[in-house]
Amino acid sequence: MAKTDITEKVVSLAKRRGFVFQSSEIYGGLNGCWDYGPLGVEMLNNIKQAWWKEMTYRENVEGIDAAILMHPRVWEASGHVENFTDPMVDCRECKARFRYDILLEGMSEKAAKKMKEDLKKELNFDDDKIKSFIDDPDNSEKVLSTVNCPNCGRNGTFTKARSFNLMFKTYIGPVEDSSNIVFLRPETAQGIYVNFLNVKEAGRQKLPFGIAQIGKAFRNEINTKNFLFRTREFEQMEMQFFINPKDDGEWFEYWKEQRINWFVKHGIKKEKLNIHVHDKLAHYAKAAVDIEYEFPFGWGEIEGIHNRTDFDLKRHTEYSGKKLEYFDDQTKERFIPYVIETSAGASRSFMAFLINAYDEEQVAKENSDGSKSTEVRTVLHIHPSLAPVKAAVFPLVNRDGMQDIAHNITEDLRKNFRVFYDDSGAVGRRYRRQDECGTPYCITVDSETLTNDSVTVRERDSMEQVRVHKDKLTSYITEKLTV
Ligand code: GAP
């Protein structure tokens, strides 16, 4: 299967089977925003639940759910007002707007080489000097002076780069003036920092301890692209782990390993994961790595692990006047903790889990005349713990009371799981419908059920069937879902 086809196929399946729809589709859609459908919301909730369990069902991590709207000073303290920007250039002729670095990346190798050589000659710079000159958005007008606009094709029409802040602004209360501006949070992390003392005291926590949160974040991204990968509204699953600064290296390694293991435990193929070490660091970080997944369009970050030092707590201390520090009653030390952050995108992880699960397999088929052939089976090998529907229940035929038994089994299983009942079409077709949306277990009531209360359980990936007593189904499935 061609790599480029996979995203298209997954996007199409996601819509057809109710995982993800375009936001406001009947109005032509809203760029960079997506809606989760009946299966999508189940799977997204399962991902968030799996993360929450992993991160907070431990002694030293507490959970919170902070408000999306926060005091505007928070974003001054965090550096987002000043630094959370992209350099943008406009074409003076056609008015198209581009991100400066993306424009450079998009140039053909030949054009980029020529531009670099011309500039080197004109400015009499060596390779290193010319690279930093080109990278600096302040030089954009000079750098782009011979470059064609990708939209209208005209030459030398670009303006100087201007900073464009990615935070969405709105107003609190009825008066729309600058004193009432609030921002939609671009990360959930700040809601954790400002609650550091509250949680420490309420949870009677001692260092090292963490605070975890799942929630929406908003960024006015210039280029939204690749389905759920870069969107304007998305969800983050973040944990900030507060430590003594002397232990930062050790905890950074610990959380990096924990987080990679989490993805692997939940079915992401190991060979599809990569650790990218940052050499260019965000304004708050001392060390940073990305956990990358190999999407069909290339490697893309799904989670960042950052050593944010004492940057955030120090800044909030400075801006709020409230001392966000820690007193160690054993060593009698007083200090501002360092923070190791694990920051995953729930929506990006969702996309990685979906693409990772997608497969088209050739399987044997028995035709109505008894002859044999093969057919393509589209299947989502989603880990059972994340699968939106855990089991489907079928009566083999719609007679002899099999429907009633199947309904009763369905109702019983629904006390614990999301279960789908289906009595229409051949059983083979019912299996295919469930394979396509990743249902790990299909339970069939057949004539043997009428004699000994056992049913067949067909496993999605191996397609093997076992007989299980109908009263044991809940424990059978529960065991399989446990990670
Ligand atoms: N608190 C640190 C922070 O927000 P980040 O690398 O900007 O760091 C963390 O974002 C994660 O959030 C990313 O790894 C990604 O999974 C997700 N994310 C960031 N921007 C996103 C966007 N525009 N659309 C979808 N997910 C995004």
Short mmCIF file of C-alpha atoms and ligand atoms in Angstrom, two decimals:
data_model
loop_
_atom_site.label_atom_id
_atom_site.label_comp_id
_atom_site.label_asym_id
_atom_site.label_seq_id
_atom_site.Cartn_x
_atom_site.Cartn_y
_atom_site.Cartn_z
CA MET A 1 0.00 0.00 0.00
CA ALA A 2 1.48 3.37 -0.98
CA LYS A 3 2.28 5.48 2.06
CA THR A 4 0.44 8.51 0.70
CA ASP A 5 -2.72 6.43 0.26
CA ILE A 6 -2.89 5.42 3.90
CA THR A 7 -3.77 8.84 5.29
CA GLU A 8 -6.47 9.24 2.63
CA LYS A 9 -7.86 5.81 3.39
CA VAL A 10 -7.84 6.43 7.13
CA VAL A 11 -9.50 9.84 6.73
CA SER A 12 -12.18 8.27 4.55
CA LEU A 13 -12.74 5.34 6.95
CA ALA A 14 -12.77 7.76 9.88
CA LYS A 15 -15.63 9.66 8.28
CA ARG A 16 -17.57 6.64 6.97
CA ARG A 17 -17.47 4.76 10.27
CA GLY A 18 -17.96 7.77 12.54
CA PHE A 19 -14.53 8.37 14.03
CA VAL A 20 -13.87 11.93 12.85
CA PHE A 21 -15.87 14.49 10.88
CA GLN A 22 -14.86 17.87 9.55
CA SER A 23 -16.02 20.63 11.90
CA SER A 24 -19.15 22.47 10.66
CA GLU A 25 -19.09 20.31 7.54
CA ILE A 26 -22.49 21.43 6.24
CA TYR A 27 -21.11 24.99 6.07
CA GLY A 28 -18.05 23.89 4.12
CA GLY A 29 -15.95 23.07 7.19
CA LEU A 30 -13.76 25.15 9.48
CA ASN A 31 -10.07 24.87 8.77
CA GLY A 32 -8.00 23.20 11.48
CA CYS A 33 -10.98 21.98 13.51
CA TRP A 34 -12.44 18.46 13.66
CA ASP A 35 -15.35 16.74 15.39
CA TYR A 36 -15.13 13.28 16.92
CA GLY A 37 -18.03 11.01 15.97
CA PRO A 38 -19.60 8.14 17.96
CA LEU A 39 -16.64 5.77 17.56
CA GLY A 40 -14.04 8.54 17.67
CA VAL A 41 -15.20 9.93 20.99
CA GLU A 42 -15.09 6.45 22.52
CA MET A 43 -11.56 5.88 21.29
CA LEU A 44 -10.37 9.35 22.31
CA ASN A 45 -11.86 8.85 25.77
CA ASN A 46 -10.12 5.47 26.00
CA ILE A 47 -6.77 7.06 25.10
CA LYS A 48 -7.27 9.79 27.69
CA GLN A 49 -8.42 7.26 30.30
CA ALA A 50 -5.39 5.03 29.60
CA TRP A 51 -3.08 8.04 29.98
CA TRP A 52 -4.84 9.23 33.14
CA LYS A 53 -4.58 5.79 34.72
CA GLU A 54 -0.94 5.43 33.76
CA MET A 55 0.06 8.87 35.01
CA THR A 56 -2.10 9.49 38.08
CA TYR A 57 -2.75 6.04 39.56
CA ARG A 58 0.51 6.33 41.44
CA GLU A 59 1.57 7.71 44.77
CA ASN A 60 3.37 10.83 43.58
CA VAL A 61 1.19 12.28 40.81
CA GLU A 62 -2.06 14.20 41.39
CA GLY A 63 -4.60 15.25 38.78
CA ILE A 64 -6.30 18.60 38.20
CA ASP A 65 -8.65 20.21 35.70
CA ALA A 66 -7.87 23.93 35.46
CA ALA A 67 -9.96 26.53 33.64
CA ILE A 68 -9.14 27.23 29.99
CA LEU A 69 -9.36 30.98 30.58
CA MET A 70 -6.67 32.25 32.91
CA HIS A 71 -5.49 35.62 34.18
CA PRO A 72 -3.77 37.40 31.23
CA ARG A 73 -0.63 37.95 33.33
CA VAL A 74 -0.12 34.16 33.25
CA TRP A 75 0.77 34.39 29.55
CA GLU A 76 3.11 37.33 30.12
CA ALA A 77 4.89 35.39 32.84
CA SER A 78 5.09 32.23 30.75
CA GLY A 79 6.67 34.12 27.85
CA HIS A 80 3.86 33.30 25.43
CA VAL A 81 2.85 36.93 24.83
CA GLU A 82 6.40 37.75 23.80
CA ASN A 83 7.71 34.52 22.31
CA PHE A 84 4.86 32.32 21.11
CA THR A 85 5.06 33.70 17.62
CA ASP A 86 5.73 32.66 14.05
CA PRO A 87 7.59 34.93 11.59
CA MET A 88 5.24 35.74 8.70
CA VAL A 89 5.93 37.37 5.35
CA ASP A 90 3.34 38.78 2.94
CA CYS A 91 3.48 38.97 -0.85
CA ARG A 92 2.94 42.68 -1.66
CA GLU A 93 1.29 41.78 -4.96
CA CYS A 94 -1.16 38.96 -4.25
CA LYS A 95 -1.36 39.47 -0.44
CA ALA A 96 -0.74 35.76 0.25
CA ARG A 97 0.85 35.17 3.69
CA PHE A 98 3.54 32.61 4.45
CA ARG A 99 5.54 31.44 7.43
CA TYR A 100 9.11 32.50 6.68
CA ASP A 101 10.81 29.21 7.64
CA ILE A 102 8.19 27.10 5.83
CA LEU A 103 8.63 29.22 2.70
CA LEU A 104 12.37 28.52 2.77
CA GLU A 105 11.78 24.80 3.39
CA GLY A 106 9.41 24.66 0.43
CA MET A 107 11.98 25.98 -2.07
CA SER A 108 13.43 23.55 -4.60
CA GLU A 109 16.95 22.38 -3.83
CA LYS A 110 18.24 24.17 -6.93
CA ALA A 111 16.58 27.50 -6.09
CA ALA A 112 17.69 27.34 -2.45
CA LYS A 113 21.28 26.64 -3.51
CA LYS A 114 21.32 29.52 -5.99
CA MET A 115 19.83 31.92 -3.42
CA LYS A 116 22.48 30.91 -0.88
CA GLU A 117 25.39 31.22 -3.33
CA ASP A 118 24.21 34.67 -4.56
CA LEU A 119 23.90 35.93 -1.00
CA LYS A 120 27.29 34.51 0.00
CA LYS A 121 28.94 36.30 -2.90
CA GLU A 122 27.15 39.59 -2.32
CA LEU A 123 27.74 39.67 1.44
CA ASN A 124 31.12 37.95 1.40
CA PHE A 125 30.00 35.43 4.07
CA ASP A 126 31.21 31.87 4.73
CA ASP A 127 28.83 28.86 5.03
CA ASP A 128 28.16 29.20 8.78
CA LYS A 129 27.57 32.93 8.64
CA ILE A 130 25.23 32.68 5.67
CA LYS A 131 23.16 29.96 7.37
CA SER A 132 22.52 32.08 10.46
CA PHE A 133 21.85 35.10 8.26
CA ILE A 134 19.19 33.19 6.30
CA ASP A 135 17.65 31.68 9.47
CA ASP A 136 17.15 35.09 11.07
CA PRO A 137 13.67 36.40 10.12
CA ASP A 138 14.97 39.97 10.48
CA ASN A 139 16.86 39.41 7.22
CA SER A 140 13.86 37.98 5.40
CA GLU A 141 13.44 40.87 2.95
CA LYS A 142 17.03 40.60 1.74
CA VAL A 143 16.98 36.78 1.71
CA LEU A 144 13.74 36.60 -0.26
CA SER A 145 14.60 39.46 -2.65
CA THR A 146 15.12 37.04 -5.54
CA VAL A 147 12.55 34.43 -4.55
CA ASN A 148 9.27 33.90 -6.43
CA CYS A 149 5.98 34.02 -4.54
CA PRO A 150 4.59 30.42 -4.60
CA ASN A 151 1.09 31.87 -5.03
CA CYS A 152 1.37 34.46 -7.83
CA GLY A 153 4.85 33.63 -9.12
CA ARG A 154 6.09 37.24 -8.97
CA ASN A 155 9.64 37.91 -7.94
CA GLY A 156 10.98 39.96 -5.03
CA THR A 157 7.57 40.92 -3.66
CA PHE A 158 7.93 39.81 -0.04
CA THR A 159 7.64 42.10 2.95
CA LYS A 160 9.91 41.94 5.96
CA ALA A 161 8.88 39.16 8.38
CA ARG A 162 6.54 40.17 11.17
CA SER A 163 5.84 38.22 14.36
CA PHE A 164 2.40 36.67 14.48
CA ASN A 165 1.24 35.51 17.92
CA LEU A 166 -0.42 32.09 17.88
CA MET A 167 -2.66 32.66 20.89
CA PHE A 168 -6.39 33.18 20.31
CA LYS A 169 -7.62 36.34 22.00
CA THR A 170 -11.04 37.11 23.34
CA TYR A 171 -12.59 39.51 25.88
CA ILE A 172 -13.93 38.80 29.31
CA GLY A 173 -17.14 40.66 30.14
CA PRO A 174 -19.16 42.94 27.85
CA VAL A 175 -16.51 45.59 27.12
CA GLU A 176 -14.12 44.80 24.28
CA ASP A 177 -11.08 46.82 25.29
CA SER A 178 -7.46 45.92 25.88
CA SER A 179 -7.86 45.73 29.66
CA ASN A 180 -10.33 42.85 29.25
CA ILE A 181 -8.29 40.64 26.91
CA VAL A 182 -7.99 36.97 27.83
CA PHE A 183 -6.40 34.18 25.84
CA LEU A 184 -7.54 30.67 25.07
CA ARG A 185 -4.72 28.65 26.60
CA PRO A 186 -2.13 27.40 24.08
CA GLU A 187 -0.94 24.69 26.52
CA THR A 188 -2.41 23.18 29.68
CA ALA A 189 0.90 23.38 31.55
CA GLN A 190 0.40 26.89 32.96
CA GLY A 191 -2.79 25.82 34.78
CA ILE A 192 -0.59 23.34 36.62
CA TYR A 193 2.19 25.77 37.56
CA VAL A 194 -0.17 28.31 39.05
CA ASN A 195 -1.71 25.52 41.17
CA PHE A 196 1.63 24.15 42.37
CA LEU A 197 1.20 25.33 45.98
CA ASN A 198 -2.52 24.48 46.13
CA VAL A 199 -1.95 20.89 45.03
CA LYS A 200 1.18 20.41 47.13
CA GLU A 201 -0.71 21.49 50.23
CA ALA A 202 -4.07 19.83 49.49
CA GLY A 203 -2.37 16.57 48.50
CA ARG A 204 0.24 16.81 51.32
CA GLN A 205 2.83 16.05 48.67
CA LYS A 206 6.58 16.16 49.04
CA LEU A 207 9.10 16.45 46.24
CA PRO A 208 9.39 14.74 43.85
CA PHE A 209 5.76 14.82 42.78
CA GLY A 210 3.80 15.57 39.65
CA ILE A 211 0.54 17.21 38.58
CA ALA A 212 -1.30 15.87 35.54
CA GLN A 213 -4.01 17.40 33.43
CA ILE A 214 -5.92 16.62 30.24
CA GLY A 215 -7.61 19.44 28.40
CA LYS A 216 -8.20 21.52 25.34
CA ALA A 217 -5.54 23.85 23.98
CA PHE A 218 -5.85 26.36 21.16
CA ARG A 219 -3.30 27.71 18.71
CA ASN A 220 -3.96 29.93 15.76
CA GLU A 221 -1.69 27.80 13.57
CA ILE A 222 -0.83 29.35 10.21
CA ASN A 223 -0.61 26.08 8.38
CA THR A 224 -3.03 23.47 9.61
CA LYS A 225 -2.33 20.21 7.88
CA ASN A 226 -2.31 16.44 7.83
CA PHE A 227 -5.74 15.68 9.29
CA LEU A 228 -5.49 15.81 13.11
CA PHE A 229 -1.75 16.43 13.20
CA ARG A 230 -1.74 20.22 13.26
CA THR A 231 -5.07 21.70 14.23
CA ARG A 232 -6.20 24.95 15.83
CA GLU A 233 -8.15 23.28 18.62
CA PHE A 234 -6.74 20.10 20.15
CA GLU A 235 -6.33 18.27 23.41
CA GLN A 236 -3.19 17.83 25.44
CA MET A 237 -2.30 15.29 28.12
CA GLU A 238 0.39 16.97 30.20
CA MET A 239 2.19 16.12 33.41
CA GLN A 240 4.59 18.44 35.22
CA PHE A 241 6.93 16.65 37.61
CA PHE A 242 8.45 18.89 40.30
CA ILE A 243 11.90 17.87 41.47
CA ASN A 244 15.01 18.96 43.28
CA PRO A 245 17.19 20.60 40.56
CA LYS A 246 20.09 18.26 41.30
CA ASP A 247 18.02 15.26 40.13
CA ASP A 248 16.97 16.65 36.74
CA GLY A 249 19.03 14.31 34.51
CA GLU A 250 17.76 11.19 36.24
CA TRP A 251 14.06 12.18 36.13
CA PHE A 252 14.31 13.32 32.53
CA GLU A 253 15.54 9.84 31.52
CA TYR A 254 12.92 8.15 33.72
CA TRP A 255 9.97 9.95 32.16
CA LYS A 256 11.31 9.57 28.63
CA GLU A 257 11.39 5.81 29.07
CA GLN A 258 7.99 5.68 30.79
CA ARG A 259 6.35 7.60 28.01
CA ILE A 260 7.84 5.55 25.16
CA ASN A 261 6.73 2.38 26.96
CA TRP A 262 3.20 3.73 27.26
CA PHE A 263 2.84 4.05 23.49
CA VAL A 264 4.35 0.60 22.90
CA LYS A 265 2.15 -1.01 25.59
CA HIS A 266 -0.89 0.36 23.82
CA GLY A 267 0.04 -1.09 20.47
CA ILE A 268 2.27 1.43 18.68
CA LYS A 269 4.88 -0.52 16.70
CA LYS A 270 8.32 0.09 18.21
CA GLU A 271 9.97 0.56 14.83
CA LYS A 272 7.51 3.38 14.11
CA LEU A 273 8.79 5.41 17.10
CA ASN A 274 11.84 7.62 17.21
CA ILE A 275 13.42 9.90 19.77
CA HIS A 276 14.43 13.25 18.35
CA VAL A 277 16.81 15.23 20.52
CA HIS A 278 16.39 19.00 20.16
CA ASP A 279 19.42 21.12 19.60
CA LYS A 280 17.30 24.28 19.19
CA LEU A 281 15.44 24.74 22.49
CA ALA A 282 12.23 26.58 23.38
CA HIS A 283 12.66 29.68 25.54
CA TYR A 284 11.89 27.71 28.72
CA ALA A 285 13.86 24.50 28.21
CA LYS A 286 17.25 23.15 29.22
CA ALA A 287 16.76 19.81 27.43
CA ALA A 288 14.03 18.52 25.16
CA VAL A 289 13.24 15.39 23.19
CA ASP A 290 10.31 14.53 20.97
CA ILE A 291 8.74 11.12 20.75
CA GLU A 292 8.09 10.90 17.02
CA TYR A 293 5.81 8.56 15.11
CA GLU A 294 6.45 7.69 11.48
CA PHE A 295 3.29 9.02 9.84
CA PRO A 296 2.74 8.39 6.12
CA PHE A 297 3.92 11.98 5.50
CA GLY A 298 7.12 11.43 7.56
CA TRP A 299 8.25 11.57 11.18
CA GLY A 300 6.08 13.79 13.38
CA GLU A 301 6.19 14.66 17.08
CA ILE A 302 3.45 13.08 19.19
CA GLU A 303 4.87 13.97 22.59
CA GLY A 304 7.55 16.24 24.01
CA ILE A 305 9.59 15.60 27.15
CA HIS A 306 11.11 18.83 28.43
CA ASN A 307 13.36 19.89 31.26
CA ARG A 308 11.74 23.27 31.91
CA THR A 309 14.08 24.02 34.82
CA ASP A 310 12.68 26.53 37.34
CA PHE A 311 11.73 28.88 34.50
CA ASP A 312 7.95 28.80 34.95
CA LEU A 313 7.77 28.79 38.75
CA LYS A 314 10.35 31.58 38.90
CA ARG A 315 8.47 33.68 36.38
CA HIS A 316 5.13 33.17 38.13
CA THR A 317 6.79 34.10 41.41
CA GLU A 318 8.08 37.27 39.79
CA TYR A 319 4.79 38.20 38.08
CA SER A 320 2.35 37.22 40.84
CA GLY A 321 4.44 38.14 43.88
CA LYS A 322 3.59 34.76 45.41
CA LYS A 323 6.62 32.61 46.26
CA LEU A 324 6.34 29.30 44.42
CA GLU A 325 9.11 27.52 46.27
CA TYR A 326 9.66 24.39 48.27
CA PHE A 327 11.08 23.83 51.74
CA ASP A 328 12.69 20.46 52.29
CA ASP A 329 12.18 19.76 56.00
CA GLN A 330 14.82 17.03 56.00
CA THR A 331 17.70 19.00 54.50
CA LYS A 332 16.33 22.42 55.53
CA GLU A 333 16.90 23.58 51.96
CA ARG A 334 14.59 26.15 50.38
CA PHE A 335 14.52 26.24 46.58
CA ILE A 336 12.42 26.63 43.46
CA PRO A 337 11.81 23.14 42.04
CA TYR A 338 12.78 22.16 38.53
CA VAL A 339 10.09 20.70 36.30
CA ILE A 340 10.27 17.72 33.97
CA GLU A 341 7.32 17.96 31.63
CA THR A 342 5.70 15.21 29.60
CA SER A 343 3.42 16.78 27.01
CA ALA A 344 1.43 14.55 24.68
CA GLY A 345 -1.23 15.53 22.19
CA ALA A 346 -4.37 13.45 22.74
CA SER A 347 -5.58 14.22 19.22
CA ARG A 348 -2.18 13.59 17.64
CA SER A 349 -1.83 10.33 19.57
CA PHE A 350 -5.33 9.40 18.38
CA MET A 351 -4.18 9.89 14.79
CA ALA A 352 -1.01 7.86 15.40
CA PHE A 353 -3.01 5.03 17.01
CA LEU A 354 -5.47 5.03 14.10
CA ILE A 355 -2.84 5.02 11.35
CA ASN A 356 -0.74 2.48 13.24
CA ALA A 357 -3.78 0.17 13.41
CA TYR A 358 -4.88 0.41 9.78
CA ASP A 359 -4.29 -2.62 7.60
CA GLU A 360 -5.59 -4.27 4.46
CA GLU A 361 -5.11 -8.03 4.41
CA GLN A 362 -5.76 -10.73 1.82
CA VAL A 363 -7.89 -13.38 3.49
CA ALA A 364 -9.43 -16.65 2.28
CA LYS A 365 -13.08 -16.56 1.35
CA GLU A 366 -15.59 -19.35 0.76
CA ASN A 367 -18.05 -18.52 -2.02
CA SER A 368 -21.74 -19.51 -2.00
CA ASP A 369 -21.05 -22.38 -4.46
CA GLY A 370 -18.41 -23.79 -2.09
CA SER A 371 -15.43 -22.63 -4.17
CA LYS A 372 -12.57 -20.75 -2.50
CA SER A 373 -11.12 -17.35 -3.33
CA THR A 374 -9.54 -14.44 -1.46
CA GLU A 375 -10.79 -11.00 -0.49
CA VAL A 376 -9.39 -7.88 1.10
CA ARG A 377 -10.13 -7.44 4.77
CA THR A 378 -9.79 -3.88 6.06
CA VAL A 379 -8.98 -4.07 9.74
CA LEU A 380 -8.02 -1.73 12.53
CA HIS A 381 -5.66 -3.59 14.88
CA ILE A 382 -6.37 -1.12 17.69
CA HIS A 383 -5.23 -2.36 21.08
CA PRO A 384 -8.34 -3.78 22.83
CA SER A 385 -7.95 -1.30 25.69
CA LEU A 386 -8.33 1.61 23.24
CA ALA A 387 -10.84 0.06 20.82
CA PRO A 388 -14.07 2.09 20.71
CA VAL A 389 -16.34 -0.95 20.83
CA LYS A 390 -15.08 -3.89 22.85
CA ALA A 391 -17.38 -6.60 21.58
CA ALA A 392 -20.11 -7.27 19.04
CA VAL A 393 -22.81 -9.85 19.67
CA PHE A 394 -24.52 -11.77 16.86
CA PRO A 395 -27.22 -14.42 16.76
CA LEU A 396 -26.05 -16.85 14.03
CA VAL A 397 -29.60 -17.03 12.65
CA ASN A 398 -32.70 -15.09 13.60
CA ARG A 399 -34.68 -18.02 14.98
CA ASP A 400 -34.78 -20.63 17.77
CA GLY A 401 -34.56 -17.90 20.39
CA MET A 402 -30.97 -16.98 19.41
CA GLN A 403 -31.83 -13.27 19.14
CA ASP A 404 -33.16 -13.18 22.70
CA ILE A 405 -30.05 -14.87 24.05
CA ALA A 406 -27.83 -12.47 22.08
CA HIS A 407 -29.81 -9.47 23.38
CA ASN A 408 -29.44 -10.71 26.96
CA ILE A 409 -25.68 -11.19 26.53
CA THR A 410 -25.44 -7.69 25.04
CA GLU A 411 -27.28 -6.12 27.95
CA ASP A 412 -25.17 -8.00 30.45
CA LEU A 413 -21.88 -6.95 28.80
CA ARG A 414 -23.07 -3.34 28.52
CA LYS A 415 -22.81 -3.01 32.30
CA ASN A 416 -19.06 -2.87 31.72
CA PHE A 417 -18.27 -2.22 28.07
CA ARG A 418 -19.45 -0.55 24.93
CA VAL A 419 -21.04 -3.40 22.95
CA PHE A 420 -22.70 -3.56 19.55
CA TYR A 421 -25.59 -5.90 18.65
CA ASP A 422 -25.97 -6.95 15.01
CA ASP A 423 -28.33 -9.50 13.49
CA SER A 424 -28.32 -8.41 9.86
CA GLY A 425 -26.51 -10.11 6.95
CA ALA A 426 -24.19 -13.08 6.80
CA VAL A 427 -21.91 -13.54 9.81
CA GLY A 428 -18.84 -13.08 7.59
CA ARG A 429 -20.07 -9.62 6.61
CA ARG A 430 -20.83 -8.76 10.21
CA TYR A 431 -17.23 -9.70 11.13
CA ARG A 432 -15.90 -7.44 8.35
CA ARG A 433 -17.95 -4.48 9.56
CA GLN A 434 -16.50 -4.90 13.05
CA ASP A 435 -12.93 -5.48 11.80
CA GLU A 436 -13.09 -2.17 10.00
CA CYS A 437 -13.82 -0.29 13.20
CA GLY A 438 -11.43 -2.27 15.34
CA THR A 439 -13.83 -4.31 17.53
CA PRO A 440 -11.56 -6.91 19.12
CA TYR A 441 -14.16 -9.58 19.98
CA CYS A 442 -17.18 -10.88 18.07
CA ILE A 443 -19.47 -13.16 20.02
CA THR A 444 -21.82 -15.47 18.16
CA VAL A 445 -24.80 -17.31 19.62
CA ASP A 446 -25.31 -20.55 17.65
CA SER A 447 -27.11 -23.87 17.98
CA GLU A 448 -24.59 -25.16 20.51
CA THR A 449 -25.46 -22.23 22.76
CA LEU A 450 -28.98 -23.67 23.00
CA THR A 451 -27.60 -26.89 24.50
CA ASN A 452 -24.68 -25.80 26.71
CA ASP A 453 -24.78 -21.96 27.04
CA SER A 454 -21.42 -21.53 25.33
CA VAL A 455 -20.82 -19.01 22.55
CA THR A 456 -18.00 -18.52 20.05
CA VAL A 457 -15.64 -15.61 20.62
CA ARG A 458 -13.78 -14.66 17.47
CA GLU A 459 -10.63 -12.62 17.95
CA ARG A 460 -10.15 -9.80 15.45
CA ASP A 461 -6.42 -10.09 14.68
CA SER A 462 -5.93 -13.88 14.52
CA MET A 463 -9.55 -14.50 13.42
CA GLU A 464 -9.42 -17.58 15.65
CA GLN A 465 -12.48 -18.71 17.55
CA VAL A 466 -12.80 -20.17 21.03
CA ARG A 467 -15.89 -21.30 22.92
CA VAL A 468 -16.63 -19.49 26.16
CA HIS A 469 -19.50 -19.98 28.60
CA LYS A 470 -21.81 -16.99 28.29
CA ASP A 471 -21.54 -16.22 32.02
CA LYS A 472 -17.75 -15.97 31.71
CA LEU A 473 -17.76 -13.38 28.93
CA THR A 474 -17.32 -10.33 31.18
CA SER A 475 -14.28 -11.75 32.91
CA TYR A 476 -12.89 -13.08 29.60
CA ILE A 477 -13.04 -9.62 28.01
CA THR A 478 -11.91 -7.75 31.13
CA GLU A 479 -8.75 -9.83 31.26
CA LYS A 480 -7.96 -9.09 27.62
CA LEU A 481 -8.41 -5.34 28.10
CA THR A 482 -6.01 -5.11 31.00
CA VAL A 483 -2.70 -3.55 29.98
N1 GAP B 1 3.54 22.39 27.26
C1 GAP B 1 4.50 22.11 26.24
C2 GAP B 1 3.89 22.09 24.92
O1 GAP B 1 2.77 22.50 24.72
P1 GAP B 1 4.38 21.44 22.43
O2 GAP B 1 5.51 20.64 21.86
O3 GAP B 1 4.10 22.77 21.85
O4 GAP B 1 4.73 21.57 23.98
C3 GAP B 1 2.99 19.33 23.02
O5 GAP B 1 3.05 20.57 22.38
C4 GAP B 1 2.18 18.35 22.22
O6 GAP B 1 0.90 18.91 21.90
C5 GAP B 1 2.80 17.98 20.88
O7 GAP B 1 3.71 16.92 21.00
C6 GAP B 1 1.58 17.56 20.07
O8 GAP B 1 1.27 16.21 20.32
C7 GAP B 1 0.48 18.45 20.63
N2 GAP B 1 0.25 19.60 19.74
C8 GAP B 1 0.91 20.77 19.72
N3 GAP B 1 0.42 21.60 18.77
C9 GAP B 1 -0.59 20.93 18.18
C10 GAP B 1 -1.51 21.24 17.13
N4 GAP B 1 -1.51 22.42 16.52
N5 GAP B 1 -2.42 20.30 16.76
C11 GAP B 1 -2.47 19.10 17.38
N6 GAP B 1 -1.63 18.75 18.39
C12 GAP B 1 -0.70 19.64 18.79
#
